Tab-separated table of C-alpha atoms in Angstrom:
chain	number	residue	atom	x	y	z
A	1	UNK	CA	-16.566	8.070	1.901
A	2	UNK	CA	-16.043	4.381	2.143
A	3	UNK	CA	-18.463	2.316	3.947
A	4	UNK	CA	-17.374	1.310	7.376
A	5	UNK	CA	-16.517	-2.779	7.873
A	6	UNK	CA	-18.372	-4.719	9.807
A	7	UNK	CA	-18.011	-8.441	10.005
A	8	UNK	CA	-20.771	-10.115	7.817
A	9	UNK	CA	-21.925	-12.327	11.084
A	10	UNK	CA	-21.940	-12.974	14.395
A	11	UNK	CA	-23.301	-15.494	16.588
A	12	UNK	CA	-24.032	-17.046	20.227
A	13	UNK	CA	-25.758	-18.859	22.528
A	14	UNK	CA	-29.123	-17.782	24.516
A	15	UNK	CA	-26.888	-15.868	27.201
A	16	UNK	CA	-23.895	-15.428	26.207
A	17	UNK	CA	-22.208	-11.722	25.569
A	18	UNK	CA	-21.512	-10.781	21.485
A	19	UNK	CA	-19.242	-8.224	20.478
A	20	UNK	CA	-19.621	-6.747	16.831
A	21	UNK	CA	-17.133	-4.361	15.762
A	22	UNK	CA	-17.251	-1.508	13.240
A	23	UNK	CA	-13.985	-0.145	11.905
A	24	UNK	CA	-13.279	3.137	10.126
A	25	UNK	CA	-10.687	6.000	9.955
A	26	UNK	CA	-9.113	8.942	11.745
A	27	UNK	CA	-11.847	11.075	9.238
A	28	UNK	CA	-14.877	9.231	10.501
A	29	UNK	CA	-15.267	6.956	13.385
A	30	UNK	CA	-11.942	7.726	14.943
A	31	UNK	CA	-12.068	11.340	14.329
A	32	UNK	CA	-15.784	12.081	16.739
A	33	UNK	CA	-18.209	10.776	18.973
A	34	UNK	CA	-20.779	10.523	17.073
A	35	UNK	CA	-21.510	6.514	16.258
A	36	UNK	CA	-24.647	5.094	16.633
A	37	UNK	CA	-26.065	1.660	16.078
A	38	UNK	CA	-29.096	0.113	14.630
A	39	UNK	CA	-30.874	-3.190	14.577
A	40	UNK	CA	-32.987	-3.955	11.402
A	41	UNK	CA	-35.643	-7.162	11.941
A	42	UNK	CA	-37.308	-8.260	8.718
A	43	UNK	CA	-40.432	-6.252	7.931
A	44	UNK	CA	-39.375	-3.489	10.298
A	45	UNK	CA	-38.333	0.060	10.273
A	46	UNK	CA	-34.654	-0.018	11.689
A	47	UNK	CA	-34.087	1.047	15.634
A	48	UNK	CA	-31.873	2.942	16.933
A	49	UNK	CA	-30.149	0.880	19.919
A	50	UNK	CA	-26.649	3.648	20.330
A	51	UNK	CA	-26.190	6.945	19.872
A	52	UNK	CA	-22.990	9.174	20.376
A	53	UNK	CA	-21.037	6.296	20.810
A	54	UNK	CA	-22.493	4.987	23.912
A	55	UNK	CA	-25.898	6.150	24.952
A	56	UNK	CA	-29.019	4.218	24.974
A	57	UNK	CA	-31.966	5.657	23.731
A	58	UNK	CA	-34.816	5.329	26.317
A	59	UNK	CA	-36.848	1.979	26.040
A	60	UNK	CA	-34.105	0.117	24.622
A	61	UNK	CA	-32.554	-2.462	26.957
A	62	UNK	CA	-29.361	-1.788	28.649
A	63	UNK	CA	-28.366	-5.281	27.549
A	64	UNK	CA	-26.974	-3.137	24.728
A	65	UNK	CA	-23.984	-0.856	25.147
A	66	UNK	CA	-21.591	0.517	22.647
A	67	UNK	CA	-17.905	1.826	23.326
A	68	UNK	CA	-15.330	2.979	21.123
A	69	UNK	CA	-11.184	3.170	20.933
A	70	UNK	CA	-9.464	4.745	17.836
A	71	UNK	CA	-10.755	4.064	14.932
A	72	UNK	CA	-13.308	1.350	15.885
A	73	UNK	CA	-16.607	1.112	17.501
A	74	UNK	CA	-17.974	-1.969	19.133
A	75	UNK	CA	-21.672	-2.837	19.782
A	76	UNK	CA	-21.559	-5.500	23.137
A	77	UNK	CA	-24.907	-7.558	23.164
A	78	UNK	CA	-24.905	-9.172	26.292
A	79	UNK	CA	-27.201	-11.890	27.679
A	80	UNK	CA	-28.237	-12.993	24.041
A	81	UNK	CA	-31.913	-13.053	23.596
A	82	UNK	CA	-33.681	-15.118	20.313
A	83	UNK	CA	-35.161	-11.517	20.051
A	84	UNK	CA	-31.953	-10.109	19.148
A	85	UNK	CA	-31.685	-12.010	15.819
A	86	UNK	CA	-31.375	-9.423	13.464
A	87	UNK	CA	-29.042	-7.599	10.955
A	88	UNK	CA	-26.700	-4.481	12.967
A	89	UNK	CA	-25.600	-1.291	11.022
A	90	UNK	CA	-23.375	0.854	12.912
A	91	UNK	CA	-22.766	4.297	11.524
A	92	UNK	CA	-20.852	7.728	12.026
A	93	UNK	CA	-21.941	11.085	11.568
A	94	UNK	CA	-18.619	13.363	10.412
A	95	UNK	CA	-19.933	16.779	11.251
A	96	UNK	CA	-16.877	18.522	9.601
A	97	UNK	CA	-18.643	18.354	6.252
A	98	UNK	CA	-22.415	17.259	7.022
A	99	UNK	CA	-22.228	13.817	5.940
A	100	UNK	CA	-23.171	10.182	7.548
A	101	UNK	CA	-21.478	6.932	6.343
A	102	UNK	CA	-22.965	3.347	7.464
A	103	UNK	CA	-21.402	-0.238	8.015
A	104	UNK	CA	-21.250	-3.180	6.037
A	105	UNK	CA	-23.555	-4.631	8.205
A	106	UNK	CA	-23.208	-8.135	10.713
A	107	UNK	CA	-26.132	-10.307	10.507
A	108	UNK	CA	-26.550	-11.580	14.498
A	109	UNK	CA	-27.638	-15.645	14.979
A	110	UNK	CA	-28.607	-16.976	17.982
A	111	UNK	CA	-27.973	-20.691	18.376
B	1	UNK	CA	-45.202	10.690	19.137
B	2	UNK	CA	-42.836	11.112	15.629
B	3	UNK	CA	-44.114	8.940	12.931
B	4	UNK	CA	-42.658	9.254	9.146
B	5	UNK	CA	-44.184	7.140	6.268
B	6	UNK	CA	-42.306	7.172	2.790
B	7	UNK	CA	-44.547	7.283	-0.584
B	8	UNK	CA	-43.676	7.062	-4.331
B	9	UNK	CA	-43.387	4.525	-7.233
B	10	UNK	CA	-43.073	1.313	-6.625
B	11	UNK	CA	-41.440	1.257	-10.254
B	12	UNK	CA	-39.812	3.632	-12.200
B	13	UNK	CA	-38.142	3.388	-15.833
B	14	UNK	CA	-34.084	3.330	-16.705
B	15	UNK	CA	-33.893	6.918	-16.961
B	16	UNK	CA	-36.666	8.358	-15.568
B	17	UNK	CA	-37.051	10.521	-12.628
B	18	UNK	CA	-38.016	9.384	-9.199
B	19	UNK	CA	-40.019	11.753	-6.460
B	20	UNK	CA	-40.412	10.266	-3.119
B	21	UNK	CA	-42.355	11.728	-0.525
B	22	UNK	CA	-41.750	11.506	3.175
B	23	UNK	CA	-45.068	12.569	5.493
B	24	UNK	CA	-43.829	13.398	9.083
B	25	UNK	CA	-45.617	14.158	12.224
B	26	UNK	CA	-44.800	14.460	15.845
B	27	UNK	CA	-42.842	17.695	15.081
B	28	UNK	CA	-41.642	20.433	12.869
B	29	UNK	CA	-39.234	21.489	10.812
B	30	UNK	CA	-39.797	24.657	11.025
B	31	UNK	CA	-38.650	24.305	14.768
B	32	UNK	CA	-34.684	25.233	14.999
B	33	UNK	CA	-32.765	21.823	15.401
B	34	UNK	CA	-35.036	19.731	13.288
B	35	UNK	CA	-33.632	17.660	10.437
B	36	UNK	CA	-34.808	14.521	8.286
B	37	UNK	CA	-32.585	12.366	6.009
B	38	UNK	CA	-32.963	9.838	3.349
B	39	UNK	CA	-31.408	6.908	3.518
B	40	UNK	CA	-31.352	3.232	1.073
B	41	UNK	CA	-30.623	0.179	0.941
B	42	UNK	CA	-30.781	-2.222	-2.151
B	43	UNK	CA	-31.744	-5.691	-1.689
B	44	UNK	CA	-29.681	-7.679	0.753
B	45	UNK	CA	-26.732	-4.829	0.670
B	46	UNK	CA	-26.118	-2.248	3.460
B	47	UNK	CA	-27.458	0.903	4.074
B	48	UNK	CA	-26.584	4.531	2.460
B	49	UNK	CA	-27.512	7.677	3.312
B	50	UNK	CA	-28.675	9.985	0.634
B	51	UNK	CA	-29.476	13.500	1.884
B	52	UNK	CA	-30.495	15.645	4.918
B	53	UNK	CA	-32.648	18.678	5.237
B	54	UNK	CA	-32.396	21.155	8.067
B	55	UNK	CA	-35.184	23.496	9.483
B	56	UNK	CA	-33.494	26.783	8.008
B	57	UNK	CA	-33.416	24.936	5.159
B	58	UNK	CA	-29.442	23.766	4.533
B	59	UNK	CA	-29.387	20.918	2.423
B	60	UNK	CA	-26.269	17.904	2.410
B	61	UNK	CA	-26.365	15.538	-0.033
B	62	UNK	CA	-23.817	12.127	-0.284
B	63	UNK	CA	-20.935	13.388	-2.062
B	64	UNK	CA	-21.541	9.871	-4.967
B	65	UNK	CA	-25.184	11.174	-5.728
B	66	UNK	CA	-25.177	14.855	-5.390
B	67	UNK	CA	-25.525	15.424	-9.027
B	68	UNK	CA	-28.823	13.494	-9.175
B	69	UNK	CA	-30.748	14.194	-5.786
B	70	UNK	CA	-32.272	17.169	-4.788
B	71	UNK	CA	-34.393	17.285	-1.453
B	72	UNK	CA	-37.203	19.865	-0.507
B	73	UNK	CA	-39.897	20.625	2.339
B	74	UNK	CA	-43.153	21.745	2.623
B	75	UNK	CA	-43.358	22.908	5.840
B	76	UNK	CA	-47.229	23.928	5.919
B	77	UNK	CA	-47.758	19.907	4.633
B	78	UNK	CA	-45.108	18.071	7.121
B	79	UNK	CA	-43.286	16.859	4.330
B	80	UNK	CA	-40.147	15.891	2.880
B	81	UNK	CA	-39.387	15.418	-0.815
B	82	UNK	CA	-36.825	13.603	-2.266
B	83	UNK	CA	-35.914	12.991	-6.177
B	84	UNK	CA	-33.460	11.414	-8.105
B	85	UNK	CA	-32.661	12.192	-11.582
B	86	UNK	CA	-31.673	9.349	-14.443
B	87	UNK	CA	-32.516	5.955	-12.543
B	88	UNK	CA	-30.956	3.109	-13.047
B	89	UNK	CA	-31.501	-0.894	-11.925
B	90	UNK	CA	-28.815	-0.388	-9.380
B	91	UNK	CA	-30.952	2.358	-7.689
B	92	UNK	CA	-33.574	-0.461	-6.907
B	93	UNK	CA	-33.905	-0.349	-3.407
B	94	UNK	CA	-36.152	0.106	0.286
B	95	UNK	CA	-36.065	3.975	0.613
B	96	UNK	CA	-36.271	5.715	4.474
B	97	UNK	CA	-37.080	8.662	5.247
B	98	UNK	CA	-35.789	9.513	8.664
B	99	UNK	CA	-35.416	12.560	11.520
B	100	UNK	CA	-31.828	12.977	12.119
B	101	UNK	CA	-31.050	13.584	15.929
B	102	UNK	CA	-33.108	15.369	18.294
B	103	UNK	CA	-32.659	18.841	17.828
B	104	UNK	CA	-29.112	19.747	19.497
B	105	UNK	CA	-27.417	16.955	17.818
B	106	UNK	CA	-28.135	15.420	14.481
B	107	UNK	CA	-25.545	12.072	14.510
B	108	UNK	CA	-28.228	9.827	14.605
B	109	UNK	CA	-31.226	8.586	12.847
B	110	UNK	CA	-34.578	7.993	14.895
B	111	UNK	CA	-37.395	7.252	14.298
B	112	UNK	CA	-37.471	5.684	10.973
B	113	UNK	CA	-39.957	5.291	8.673
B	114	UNK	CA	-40.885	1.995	7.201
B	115	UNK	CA	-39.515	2.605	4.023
B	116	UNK	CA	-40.531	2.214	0.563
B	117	UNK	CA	-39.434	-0.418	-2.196
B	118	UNK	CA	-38.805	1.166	-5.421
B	119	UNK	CA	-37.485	-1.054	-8.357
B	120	UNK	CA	-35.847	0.131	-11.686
B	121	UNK	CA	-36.535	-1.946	-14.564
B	122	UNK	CA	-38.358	-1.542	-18.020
């Protein structure tokens, strides 16, 4: 299973909406709902922020939202925050054979 | 509240074996529907999951490290184990230890633990 590609960075302004994108196949991210996202900060455990595509987990802001069409998933940050610095790994879960794949990862500046 | 906190060698030998423990609370996996992966991530490069390990006791492993990983519980303890045969320097990495879903569904990863650095070097 090949990772999934992400682009290595993405950034904005305090404010402004980001979109990062996570691309697979037909046998992963196109083929179920099951995508989540997760935001690692340096020196902590990573969060989940989306699951199943495009539910928020309680607590986490619903400046974060998550869609999907074919075979790639999108993570939409929206009113940037300087607390939203941080690397994003999106992921899928294929439940045909029990197995997860991750992202390359995109690395999220704000300006 | 689910906590998990990863233990083991912070070094291990070319060749050698590594055993990682993962100490859970918050729930158990003896309850139907619970499940808790491993998942890496070497310096600076992405993240990879490893293995899974349901409450009736199925295990998954990634289909590129099956051969060297075998994962266990000990139910009575809250624990997970994890090891991994014939290390090498590119197994150097932070290793989680993580509950996978919520009990109906397992496509996601939460909480995590904080991990645990493990280099491979003589």
């Amino acid at each position: 299973q090949s990772a999934l590609t992400q682009p290595a960075s993405v950034s904005g302004s305090p404010g402004q909406s980001i979109t990062i994108s996570c691309t697979g196949t037909s046998s992963d991210v196109g083929g179920y709902k099951y995508v989540s996202w997760y935001q690692e900060q340096p020196g902590k455990a990573p969060k989940l922020m989306i699951y199943d595509v495009s539910n928020r987990p309680t607590g986490v802001s619903n400046r974060f939202s998550g869609s999907k069409s074919g075979n790639t998933a999108s993570l939409t940050i929206s009113g940037l925050q300087a607390e939203d610095e941080a690397d994003y790994y999106c992921s899928s879960y294929i439940s045909s054979s029990i197995h997860y794949v991750f992202g390359t990862g995109t690395k999220v500046t704000v300006l | 509240q689910v906590t998990l906190r990863e233990s083991g060698p912070a070094l291990v030998k070319p060749t050698q074996t590594l055993t990682l423990t993962c100490a859970f609370s918050g729930f158990s996996l003896s309850t139907s529907g619970m499940c808790v992966s491993w998942i890496r991530q070497p310096p600076g490069k992405a993240l990879e999951w490893l293995a899974r390990i349901d409450w009736d006791d199925d295990k998954y492993y990634s289909t590129s490290l099956r051969t060297r990983l075998t994962i266990s519980k000990d139910t009575s303890k809250n624990q997970v184990v994890l090891t991994m045969t014939s290390m090498d320097p590119v197994d150097t990495a932070t290793y989680y230890c993580a509950r996978a879903g919520d009990g109906y569904n397992y496509s996601w990863f939460d909480p995590w633990g904080q991990g645990t650095l493990v280099t491979v070097s003589s």
